[in-house]
PDB file of C-alpha atoms in Angstrom:
ATOM      1  CA  MET K   1      13.836  -3.516  22.014  1.00 94.00           C
ATOM      2  CA  VAL K   2      14.975  -0.084  23.302  1.00 95.00           C
ATOM      3  CA  MET K   3      12.147   1.218  25.295  1.00 96.00           C
ATOM      4  CA  LYS K   4      10.948   4.874  24.726  1.00 95.00           C
ATOM      5  CA  ARG K   5       8.518   5.549  27.623  1.00 96.00           C
ATOM      6  CA  TYR K   6       5.725   8.144  27.768  1.00 96.00           C
ATOM      7  CA  PRO K   7       4.818   7.904  31.516  1.00 94.00           C
ATOM      8  CA  ASN K   8       2.413  10.964  31.079  1.00 93.00           C
ATOM      9  CA  GLY K   9       0.909   9.993  27.854  1.00 91.00           C
ATOM     10  CA  ALA K  10       1.841  11.082  24.210  1.00 91.00           C
ATOM     11  CA  GLU K  11       1.778  14.788  24.973  1.00 91.00           C
ATOM     12  CA  GLY K  12       4.083  14.358  27.950  1.00 93.00           C
ATOM     13  CA  ASP K  13       7.906  13.990  28.121  1.00 95.00           C
ATOM     14  CA  PHE K  14       9.581  10.800  27.212  1.00 95.00           C
ATOM     15  CA  PHE K  15      12.781   8.880  28.117  1.00 96.00           C
ATOM     16  CA  TYR K  16      14.685   5.961  26.614  1.00 95.00           C
ATOM     17  CA  MET K  17      15.423   3.172  28.786  1.00 95.00           C
ATOM     18  CA  LYS K  18      17.498   0.098  27.464  1.00 95.00           C
ATOM     19  CA  ARG K  19      17.680  -2.126  30.530  1.00 95.00           C
ATOM     20  CA  ALA K  20      14.673  -4.224  31.262  1.00 96.00           C
ATOM     21  CA  PRO K  21      13.154  -3.312  34.287  1.00 94.00           C
ATOM     22  CA  GLU K  22      13.228  -5.263  37.492  1.00 93.00           C
ATOM     23  CA  PRO K  23      11.341  -7.065  38.744  1.00 93.00           C
ATOM     24  CA  ARG K  24       9.609  -8.112  35.713  1.00 95.00           C
ATOM     25  CA  PRO K  25       7.475 -11.360  34.480  1.00 95.00           C
ATOM     26  CA  ASP K  26       9.665 -14.476  34.201  1.00 94.00           C
ATOM     27  CA  TRP K  27       8.251 -14.737  30.544  1.00 95.00           C
ATOM     28  CA  ILE K  28      10.170 -11.695  29.196  1.00 96.00           C
ATOM     29  CA  ASP K  29      12.872 -12.755  27.136  1.00 96.00           C
ATOM     30  CA  ILE K  30      16.308 -11.143  27.744  1.00 96.00           C
ATOM     31  CA  CYS K  31      19.056 -10.335  25.165  1.00 96.00           C
ATOM     32  CA  ALA K  32      22.471  -9.673  26.848  1.00 96.00           C
ATOM     33  CA  ILE K  33      24.422  -7.027  24.837  1.00 95.00           C
ATOM     34  CA  PRO K  34      27.823  -5.401  25.952  1.00 92.00           C
ATOM     35  CA  HIS K  35      26.910  -1.644  25.730  1.00 85.00           C
ATOM     36  CA  ASN K  36      29.022   1.259  27.113  1.00 82.00           C
ATOM     37  CA  ALA K  37      31.459  -0.839  29.098  1.00 85.00           C
ATOM     38  CA  ALA K  38      28.427  -2.770  30.687  1.00 92.00           C
ATOM     39  CA  VAL K  39      26.219  -5.761  29.748  1.00 95.00           C
ATOM     40  CA  VAL K  40      22.713  -4.513  29.378  1.00 96.00           C
ATOM     41  CA  ASN K  41      19.685  -7.001  29.392  1.00 96.00           C
ATOM     42  CA  PHE K  42      17.488  -5.601  26.566  1.00 96.00           C
ATOM     43  CA  PRO K  43      13.744  -7.062  26.482  1.00 97.00           C
ATOM     44  CA  ILE K  44      13.096  -9.231  23.548  1.00 96.00           C
ATOM     45  CA  VAL K  45       9.342  -8.727  22.360  1.00 94.00           C
ATOM     46  CA  GLN K  46       8.148 -11.379  19.980  1.00 91.00           C
ATOM     47  CA  ASP K  47       4.810 -12.448  21.402  1.00 95.00           C
ATOM     48  CA  LEU K  48       1.437 -10.647  22.224  1.00 96.00           C
ATOM     49  CA  GLN K  49       1.884 -10.767  25.993  1.00 96.00           C
ATOM     50  CA  SER K  50       5.394  -9.260  25.746  1.00 96.00           C
ATOM     51  CA  LEU K  51       4.212  -6.447  23.471  1.00 96.00           C
ATOM     52  CA  MET K  52       1.309  -5.674  26.027  1.00 96.00           C
ATOM     53  CA  TRP K  53       3.955  -5.650  28.837  1.00 97.00           C
ATOM     54  CA  LEU K  54       5.973  -3.089  26.806  1.00 95.00           C
ATOM     55  CA  ILE K  55       2.898  -0.932  26.069  1.00 95.00           C
ATOM     56  CA  ASN K  56       1.834  -1.131  29.907  1.00 95.00           C
ATOM     57  CA  LEU K  57       5.270   0.553  30.569  1.00 95.00           C
ATOM     58  CA  GLY K  58       4.084   3.506  28.535  1.00 96.00           C
ATOM     59  CA  CYS K  59       5.807   2.661  25.259  1.00 96.00           C
ATOM     60  CA  ILE K  60       4.095   4.123  22.391  1.00 94.00           C
ATOM     61  CA  ASP K  61       6.327   3.845  19.388  1.00 93.00           C
ATOM     62  CA  LEU K  62       8.513   0.638  19.322  1.00 94.00           C
ATOM     63  CA  ASN K  63      12.106   0.630  18.658  1.00 95.00           C
ATOM     64  CA  PRO K  64      13.897  -2.785  17.768  1.00 94.00           C
ATOM     65  CA  TRP K  65      17.563  -3.464  17.496  1.00 93.00           C
ATOM     66  CA  TYR K  66      18.612  -3.999  13.881  1.00 92.00           C
ATOM     67  CA  ALA K  67      20.166  -7.374  14.449  1.00 94.00           C
ATOM     68  CA  ARG K  68      18.899 -10.748  16.008  1.00 94.00           C
ATOM     69  CA  CYS K  69      20.256 -11.675  19.534  1.00 95.00           C
ATOM     70  CA  ASP K  70      22.421 -14.503  18.543  1.00 95.00           C
ATOM     71  CA  ASP K  71      24.723 -12.134  16.530  1.00 94.00           C
ATOM     72  CA  TRP K  72      23.689  -8.593  17.601  1.00 94.00           C
ATOM     73  CA  ASP K  73      26.492  -6.767  15.536  1.00 95.00           C
ATOM     74  CA  ARG K  74      25.530  -8.119  12.122  1.00 96.00           C
ATOM     75  CA  PRO K  75      22.384  -6.470  11.111  1.00 96.00           C
ATOM     76  CA  ASP K  76      19.718  -8.086   8.831  1.00 95.00           C
ATOM     77  CA  PHE K  77      19.027  -4.986   6.857  1.00 94.00           C
ATOM     78  CA  LEU K  78      20.433  -1.473   6.221  1.00 96.00           C
ATOM     79  CA  HIS K  79      18.104   1.813   5.958  1.00 97.00           C
ATOM     80  CA  PHE K  80      17.885   5.528   5.379  1.00 98.00           C
ATOM     81  CA  ASP K  81      16.088   7.824   7.479  1.00 97.00           C
ATOM     82  CA  LEU K  82      14.621  10.635   5.168  1.00 98.00           C
ATOM     83  CA  ASP K  83      14.005  13.582   7.676  1.00 96.00           C
ATOM     84  CA  PRO K  84      12.749  16.942   6.419  1.00 96.00           C
ATOM     85  CA  GLY K  85      14.417  19.991   7.784  1.00 94.00           C
ATOM     86  CA  PRO K  86      12.965  23.389   8.177  1.00 94.00           C
ATOM     87  CA  GLY K  87      11.618  24.689   4.898  1.00 95.00           C
ATOM     88  CA  ALA K  88      11.189  21.153   3.279  1.00 96.00           C
ATOM     89  CA  ASP K  89       7.937  19.363   3.207  1.00 95.00           C
ATOM     90  CA  PHE K  90       6.641  15.948   2.546  1.00 96.00           C
ATOM     91  CA  ASN K  91       6.570  16.529  -1.280  1.00 96.00           C
ATOM     92  CA  LYS K  92      10.396  16.733  -1.163  1.00 97.00           C
ATOM     93  CA  VAL K  93      10.680  13.677   1.184  1.00 98.00           C
ATOM     94  CA  ARG K  94       8.688  11.473  -1.494  1.00 98.00           C
ATOM     95  CA  SER K  95      11.121  12.856  -4.168  1.00 98.00           C
ATOM     96  CA  VAL K  96      14.275  12.118  -2.142  1.00 98.00           C
ATOM     97  CA  ALA K  97      12.923   8.692  -1.461  1.00 98.00           C
ATOM     98  CA  LEU K  98      12.665   8.059  -5.078  1.00 98.00           C
ATOM     99  CA  TYR K  99      16.358   9.305  -5.625  1.00 98.00           C
ATOM    100  CA  VAL K 100      17.394   6.694  -2.868  1.00 98.00           C
ATOM    101  CA  ARG K 101      15.444   4.019  -4.588  1.00 98.00           C
ATOM    102  CA  ASP K 102      16.919   4.809  -8.075  1.00 98.00           C
ATOM    103  CA  ILE K 103      20.586   4.940  -6.891  1.00 97.00           C
ATOM    104  CA  LEU K 104      20.318   1.644  -5.095  1.00 97.00           C
ATOM    105  CA  ALA K 105      18.528   0.109  -7.986  1.00 97.00           C
ATOM    106  CA  THR K 106      21.756   0.714 -10.091  1.00 96.00           C
ATOM    107  CA  LEU K 107      23.534  -1.699  -7.598  1.00 94.00           C
ATOM    108  CA  GLY K 108      20.714  -4.162  -7.887  1.00 94.00           C
ATOM    109  CA  MET K 109      19.580  -3.620  -4.428  1.00 95.00           C
ATOM    110  CA  PRO K 110      15.870  -4.109  -3.477  1.00 95.00           C
ATOM    111  CA  THR K 111      14.298  -1.355  -1.613  1.00 97.00           C
ATOM    112  CA  PHE K 112      11.308  -0.987   0.568  1.00 98.00           C
ATOM    113  CA  ALA K 113       9.511   2.167   1.772  1.00 98.00           C
ATOM    114  CA  LYS K 114       7.437   2.993   4.743  1.00 98.00           C
ATOM    115  CA  THR K 115       6.139   6.084   6.317  1.00 97.00           C
ATOM    116  CA  THR K 116       7.652   6.937   9.526  1.00 96.00           C
ATOM    117  CA  GLY K 117       4.246   7.743  11.024  1.00 95.00           C
ATOM    118  CA  SER K 118       5.440  11.381  11.753  1.00 93.00           C
ATOM    119  CA  LYS K 119       7.297  13.511   9.081  1.00 94.00           C
ATOM    120  CA  GLY K 120       9.404  11.292   6.963  1.00 97.00           C
ATOM    121  CA  ILE K 121      10.028   8.094   5.130  1.00 98.00           C
ATOM    122  CA  HIS K 122      12.330   5.162   5.971  1.00 98.00           C
ATOM    123  CA  VAL K 123      13.894   3.125   3.125  1.00 98.00           C
ATOM    124  CA  TYR K 124      14.948  -0.288   4.001  1.00 98.00           C
ATOM    125  CA  ILE K 125      17.220  -2.837   2.264  1.00 97.00           C
ATOM    126  CA  PRO K 126      17.225  -6.490   3.459  1.00 97.00           C
ATOM    127  CA  ILE K 127      20.868  -7.768   3.326  1.00 97.00           C
ATOM    128  CA  VAL K 128      22.459 -11.042   3.861  1.00 96.00           C
ATOM    129  CA  ARG K 129      23.724 -11.069   7.542  1.00 95.00           C
ATOM    130  CA  GLY K 130      27.572 -10.829   7.392  1.00 94.00           C
ATOM    131  CA  PRO K 131      28.965  -7.433   7.436  1.00 95.00           C
ATOM    132  CA  LEU K 132      29.450  -5.624  10.801  1.00 96.00           C
ATOM    133  CA  GLN K 133      27.219  -2.660  11.819  1.00 95.00           C
ATOM    134  CA  LYS K 134      30.106  -0.322  11.312  1.00 95.00           C
ATOM    135  CA  GLU K 135      30.477  -1.751   7.688  1.00 96.00           C
ATOM    136  CA  VAL K 136      26.927  -1.197   7.046  1.00 96.00           C
ATOM    137  CA  TRP K 137      26.924   2.219   8.491  1.00 97.00           C
ATOM    138  CA  THR K 138      30.066   2.921   6.195  1.00 96.00           C
ATOM    139  CA  PHE K 139      28.087   1.876   3.060  1.00 97.00           C
ATOM    140  CA  ALA K 140      25.184   3.882   4.038  1.00 97.00           C
ATOM    141  CA  LYS K 141      27.369   7.089   4.553  1.00 97.00           C
ATOM    142  CA  ALA K 142      28.855   6.729   1.024  1.00 97.00           C
ATOM    143  CA  ILE K 143      25.345   6.439  -0.520  1.00 97.00           C
ATOM    144  CA  ALA K 144      24.175   9.558   1.418  1.00 98.00           C
ATOM    145  CA  LEU K 145      27.109  11.639   0.359  1.00 97.00           C
ATOM    146  CA  GLU K 146      26.705  10.668  -3.228  1.00 97.00           C
ATOM    147  CA  LEU K 147      23.169  11.519  -3.184  1.00 98.00           C
ATOM    148  CA  GLU K 148      24.002  14.960  -1.397  1.00 98.00           C
ATOM    149  CA  SER K 149      26.541  15.712  -4.260  1.00 98.00           C
ATOM    150  CA  ARG K 150      23.902  14.871  -7.008  1.00 98.00           C
ATOM    151  CA  TYR K 151      20.988  16.734  -5.560  1.00 98.00           C
ATOM    152  CA  PRO K 152      22.498  19.350  -3.435  1.00 97.00           C
ATOM    153  CA  ASP K 153      19.299  21.657  -3.728  1.00 97.00           C
ATOM    154  CA  VAL K 154      17.188  19.053  -2.108  1.00 97.00           C
ATOM    155  CA  ILE K 155      19.332  16.572  -0.292  1.00 98.00           C
ATOM    156  CA  THR K 156      21.891  16.984   2.923  1.00 97.00           C
ATOM    157  CA  ALA K 157      23.756  14.377   4.355  1.00 97.00           C
ATOM    158  CA  GLU K 158      25.030  16.755   7.248  1.00 95.00           C
ATOM    159  CA  TYR K 159      24.070  15.261  10.471  1.00 87.00           C
ATOM    160  CA  ARG K 160      24.680  18.451  12.655  1.00 89.00           C
ATOM    161  CA  LYS K 161      21.527  20.486  12.688  1.00 88.00           C
ATOM    162  CA  VAL K 162      23.213  23.691  12.985  1.00 89.00           C
ATOM    163  CA  LYS K 163      25.336  23.067   9.799  1.00 91.00           C
ATOM    164  CA  ARG K 164      22.303  21.687   7.689  1.00 92.00           C
ATOM    165  CA  PRO K 165      21.314  24.105   4.709  1.00 94.00           C
ATOM    166  CA  HIS K 166      17.698  25.297   5.002  1.00 95.00           C
ATOM    167  CA  GLY K 167      15.042  23.534   2.839  1.00 96.00           C
ATOM    168  CA  ARG K 168      16.698  20.233   2.539  1.00 97.00           C
ATOM    169  CA  VAL K 169      15.717  16.668   3.220  1.00 98.00           C
ATOM    170  CA  LEU K 170      18.301  14.751   5.504  1.00 97.00           C
ATOM    171  CA  VAL K 171      19.278  11.420   4.196  1.00 98.00           C
ATOM    172  CA  ASP K 172      20.175  10.068   7.598  1.00 97.00           C
ATOM    173  CA  TYR K 173      22.646   7.381   7.446  1.00 97.00           C
ATOM    174  CA  ASN K 174      23.632   7.688  10.928  1.00 96.00           C
ATOM    175  CA  GLN K 175      20.769   5.748  12.126  1.00 95.00           C
ATOM    176  CA  ASN K 176      22.778   2.682  10.906  1.00 96.00           C
ATOM    177  CA  ALA K 177      25.340   3.419  13.890  1.00 94.00           C
ATOM    178  CA  TRP K 178      25.735   0.724  16.571  1.00 91.00           C
ATOM    179  CA  GLY K 179      23.102   0.850  19.137  1.00 90.00           C
ATOM    180  CA  ARG K 180      20.710   3.305  17.284  1.00 92.00           C
ATOM    181  CA  THR K 181      17.136   2.362  16.552  1.00 93.00           C
ATOM    182  CA  LEU K 182      14.203   3.704  14.388  1.00 94.00           C
ATOM    183  CA  ALA K 183      10.421   3.232  15.071  1.00 95.00           C
ATOM    184  CA  SER K 184       9.362  -0.146  13.941  1.00 95.00           C
ATOM    185  CA  ILE K 185       7.053  -1.142  11.096  1.00 96.00           C
ATOM    186  CA  TYR K 186       3.421  -0.648  12.079  1.00 96.00           C
ATOM    187  CA  SER K 187       4.422   1.245  14.956  1.00 96.00           C
ATOM    188  CA  VAL K 188       1.900   4.048  16.394  1.00 95.00           C
ATOM    189  CA  ARG K 189       3.550   7.363  16.800  1.00 95.00           C
ATOM    190  CA  PRO K 190       2.800  10.139  19.439  1.00 94.00           C
ATOM    191  CA  THR K 191       1.379  12.561  16.946  1.00 92.00           C
ATOM    192  CA  PRO K 192      -1.889  14.517  16.895  1.00 92.00           C
ATOM    193  CA  PHE K 193      -3.324  12.260  14.182  1.00 93.00           C
ATOM    194  CA  ALA K 194      -2.172   8.890  15.696  1.00 94.00           C
ATOM    195  CA  GLY K 195       0.134   8.171  12.945  1.00 96.00           C
ATOM    196  CA  VAL K 196       1.436   4.628  11.988  1.00 97.00           C
ATOM    197  CA  SER K 197       4.670   3.780  10.459  1.00 97.00           C
ATOM    198  CA  ALA K 198       3.094   1.914   7.448  1.00 97.00           C
ATOM    199  CA  PRO K 199       4.596   0.163   4.442  1.00 98.00           C
ATOM    200  CA  VAL K 200       3.790   1.750   1.062  1.00 98.00           C
ATOM    201  CA  THR K 201       4.455   0.729  -2.409  1.00 97.00           C
ATOM    202  CA  TRP K 202       6.803   2.715  -4.609  1.00 98.00           C
ATOM    203  CA  GLU K 203       3.607   3.347  -6.976  1.00 97.00           C
ATOM    204  CA  GLU K 204       2.032   5.031  -3.986  1.00 97.00           C
ATOM    205  CA  VAL K 205       5.104   7.184  -3.404  1.00 97.00           C
ATOM    206  CA  GLU K 206       5.110   8.330  -6.912  1.00 97.00           C
ATOM    207  CA  ARG K 207       1.382   9.062  -6.869  1.00 96.00           C
ATOM    208  CA  GLY K 208       1.704  11.384  -3.825  1.00 96.00           C
ATOM    209  CA  VAL K 209       0.827   9.305  -0.705  1.00 95.00           C
ATOM    210  CA  ARG K 210       0.836  11.412   2.442  1.00 94.00           C
ATOM    211  CA  THR K 211       1.949  10.453   6.066  1.00 93.00           C
ATOM    212  CA  GLU K 212      -1.423  11.269   7.333  1.00 95.00           C
ATOM    213  CA  ASP K 213      -3.035   8.570   5.361  1.00 96.00           C
ATOM    214  CA  PHE K 214      -2.042   5.883   7.815  1.00 97.00           C
ATOM    215  CA  ARG K 215      -3.470   6.131  11.124  1.00 96.00           C
ATOM    216  CA  ILE K 216      -4.333   3.906  14.120  1.00 96.00           C
ATOM    217  CA  ASP K 217      -7.779   3.883  12.988  1.00 96.00           C
ATOM    218  CA  ASN K 218      -7.322   2.640   9.327  1.00 97.00           C
ATOM    219  CA  VAL K 219      -4.123   0.682   9.091  1.00 97.00           C
ATOM    220  CA  VAL K 220      -5.550  -2.607  10.258  1.00 97.00           C
ATOM    221  CA  ALA K 221      -8.068  -2.662   7.428  1.00 98.00           C
ATOM    222  CA  ARG K 222      -5.207  -1.759   4.908  1.00 97.00           C
ATOM    223  CA  VAL K 223      -3.350  -4.864   5.966  1.00 97.00           C
ATOM    224  CA  ARG K 224      -6.371  -7.004   5.759  1.00 97.00           C
ATOM    225  CA  GLU K 225      -6.905  -5.669   2.200  1.00 97.00           C
ATOM    226  CA  LEU K 226      -3.427  -5.432   0.844  1.00 96.00           C
ATOM    227  CA  GLY K 227      -1.619  -8.122   3.143  1.00 96.00           C
ATOM    228  CA  ASP K 228       1.690  -7.381   4.746  1.00 96.00           C
ATOM    229  CA  LEU K 229       3.701  -5.302   2.375  1.00 97.00           C
ATOM    230  CA  TRP K 230       6.622  -5.394   4.728  1.00 96.00           C
ATOM    231  CA  LYS K 231       6.990  -9.281   4.611  1.00 95.00           C
ATOM    232  CA  PRO K 232       9.707  -9.333   2.000  1.00 94.00           C
ATOM    233  CA  VAL K 233      12.028  -7.270   4.351  1.00 94.00           C
ATOM    234  CA  LEU K 234      12.140 -10.336   6.677  1.00 88.00           C
ATOM    235  CA  GLY K 235      12.105 -12.747   3.908  1.00 89.00           C
ATOM    236  CA  LYS K 236      14.773 -15.029   2.215  1.00 88.00           C
ATOM    237  CA  LYS K 237      15.569 -12.953  -0.698  1.00 89.00           C
ATOM    238  CA  ARG K 238      18.244 -10.507   0.602  1.00 94.00           C
ATOM    239  CA  PHE K 239      20.953  -8.521  -0.952  1.00 95.00           C
ATOM    240  CA  ASP K 240      24.543  -9.563  -0.229  1.00 94.00           C
ATOM    241  CA  LEU K 241      26.202  -6.343   0.592  1.00 93.00           C
ATOM    242  CA  VAL K 242      29.778  -8.085   0.467  1.00 89.00           C
ATOM    243  CA  LYS K 243      29.558  -8.038  -3.433  1.00 80.00           C
ATOM    244  CA  VAL K 244      29.405  -4.319  -3.308  1.00 78.00           C
ATOM    245  CA  PHE K 245      32.895  -4.187  -1.814  1.00 68.00           C
ATOM    246  CA  GLU K 246      34.583  -6.964  -3.728  1.00 68.00           C
ATOM    247  CA  PRO K 247      36.620  -6.026  -6.940  1.00 62.00           C
ATOM    248  CA  PRO K 248      35.347  -7.361 -10.089  1.00 60.00           C
ATOM    249  CA  LYS K 249      36.729 -10.646 -11.163  1.00 65.00           C
ATOM    250  CA  LYS K 250      38.958 -10.618 -14.127  1.00 65.00           C
ATOM    251  CA  LYS K 251      38.319 -12.781 -17.114  1.00 64.00           C
ATOM    252  CA  PRO K 252      40.853 -15.173 -18.013  1.00 63.00           C
ATOM    253  CA  ALA K 253      42.837 -14.078 -21.030  1.00 60.00           C
ATOM    254  CA  LYS K 254      42.121 -15.582 -24.259  1.00 64.00           C
ATOM    255  CA  ARG K 255      44.796 -17.723 -25.757  1.00 64.00           C
ATOM    256  CA  ALA K 256      46.081 -16.701 -28.992  1.00 57.00           C
ATOM    257  CA  THR K 257      45.466 -18.945 -31.814  1.00 57.00           C
ATOM    258  CA  ARG K 258      47.999 -19.595 -34.706  1.00 54.00           C
TER     259      ARG K 258
END
């Protein structure tokens, strides 16, 4: 986890903290990752007591690494952060999410959507662990640029805020860069409506779901009713991204018959 700490509550300032603080309980697991010419001991949170320890440090939204500790440079999924800029509303975000789904469907890639709990939508693709983080980032960038070229009136892939055109949704591929993180699934966000990053079906996106529909006071009941819609993202059915980069195999030439 990368810790995003709000020492003065949701309305106060926050800061990011990567290194697990000392002293700390001996039951907090650690993942040592070389980071900026040093080795950083990131906390691993995979049980209730570790989660409560993190919350007690003032963490509201939770920001996990994209790969497991035994191979922290080979992620288990790639994703797109759909972020509305000035002049773009959530209706545009939903439309862009469907564009992302459709372009990836042509490659046979399974896609899963969740609200960010704030203003946007995250689209995730579970992948076979193998490509390095930089390779995953390169693929995501190519998709974002292609989407921008197809739908220039609603989509931008421009990462620099000062150069983004007005009224566009950013297809943010850069969150796939090494060391970046996004708010996790079911993470509560520090918003006035206490939004939760919740998984949604593509049918719900098409029908006009709103990010305000998922809050700290109703998400648990939704999970009890529908089950965990995010379970496939961590399941065994994953897309082999390597196949996208491999040249198609040539069929053997047929022998001429007399």
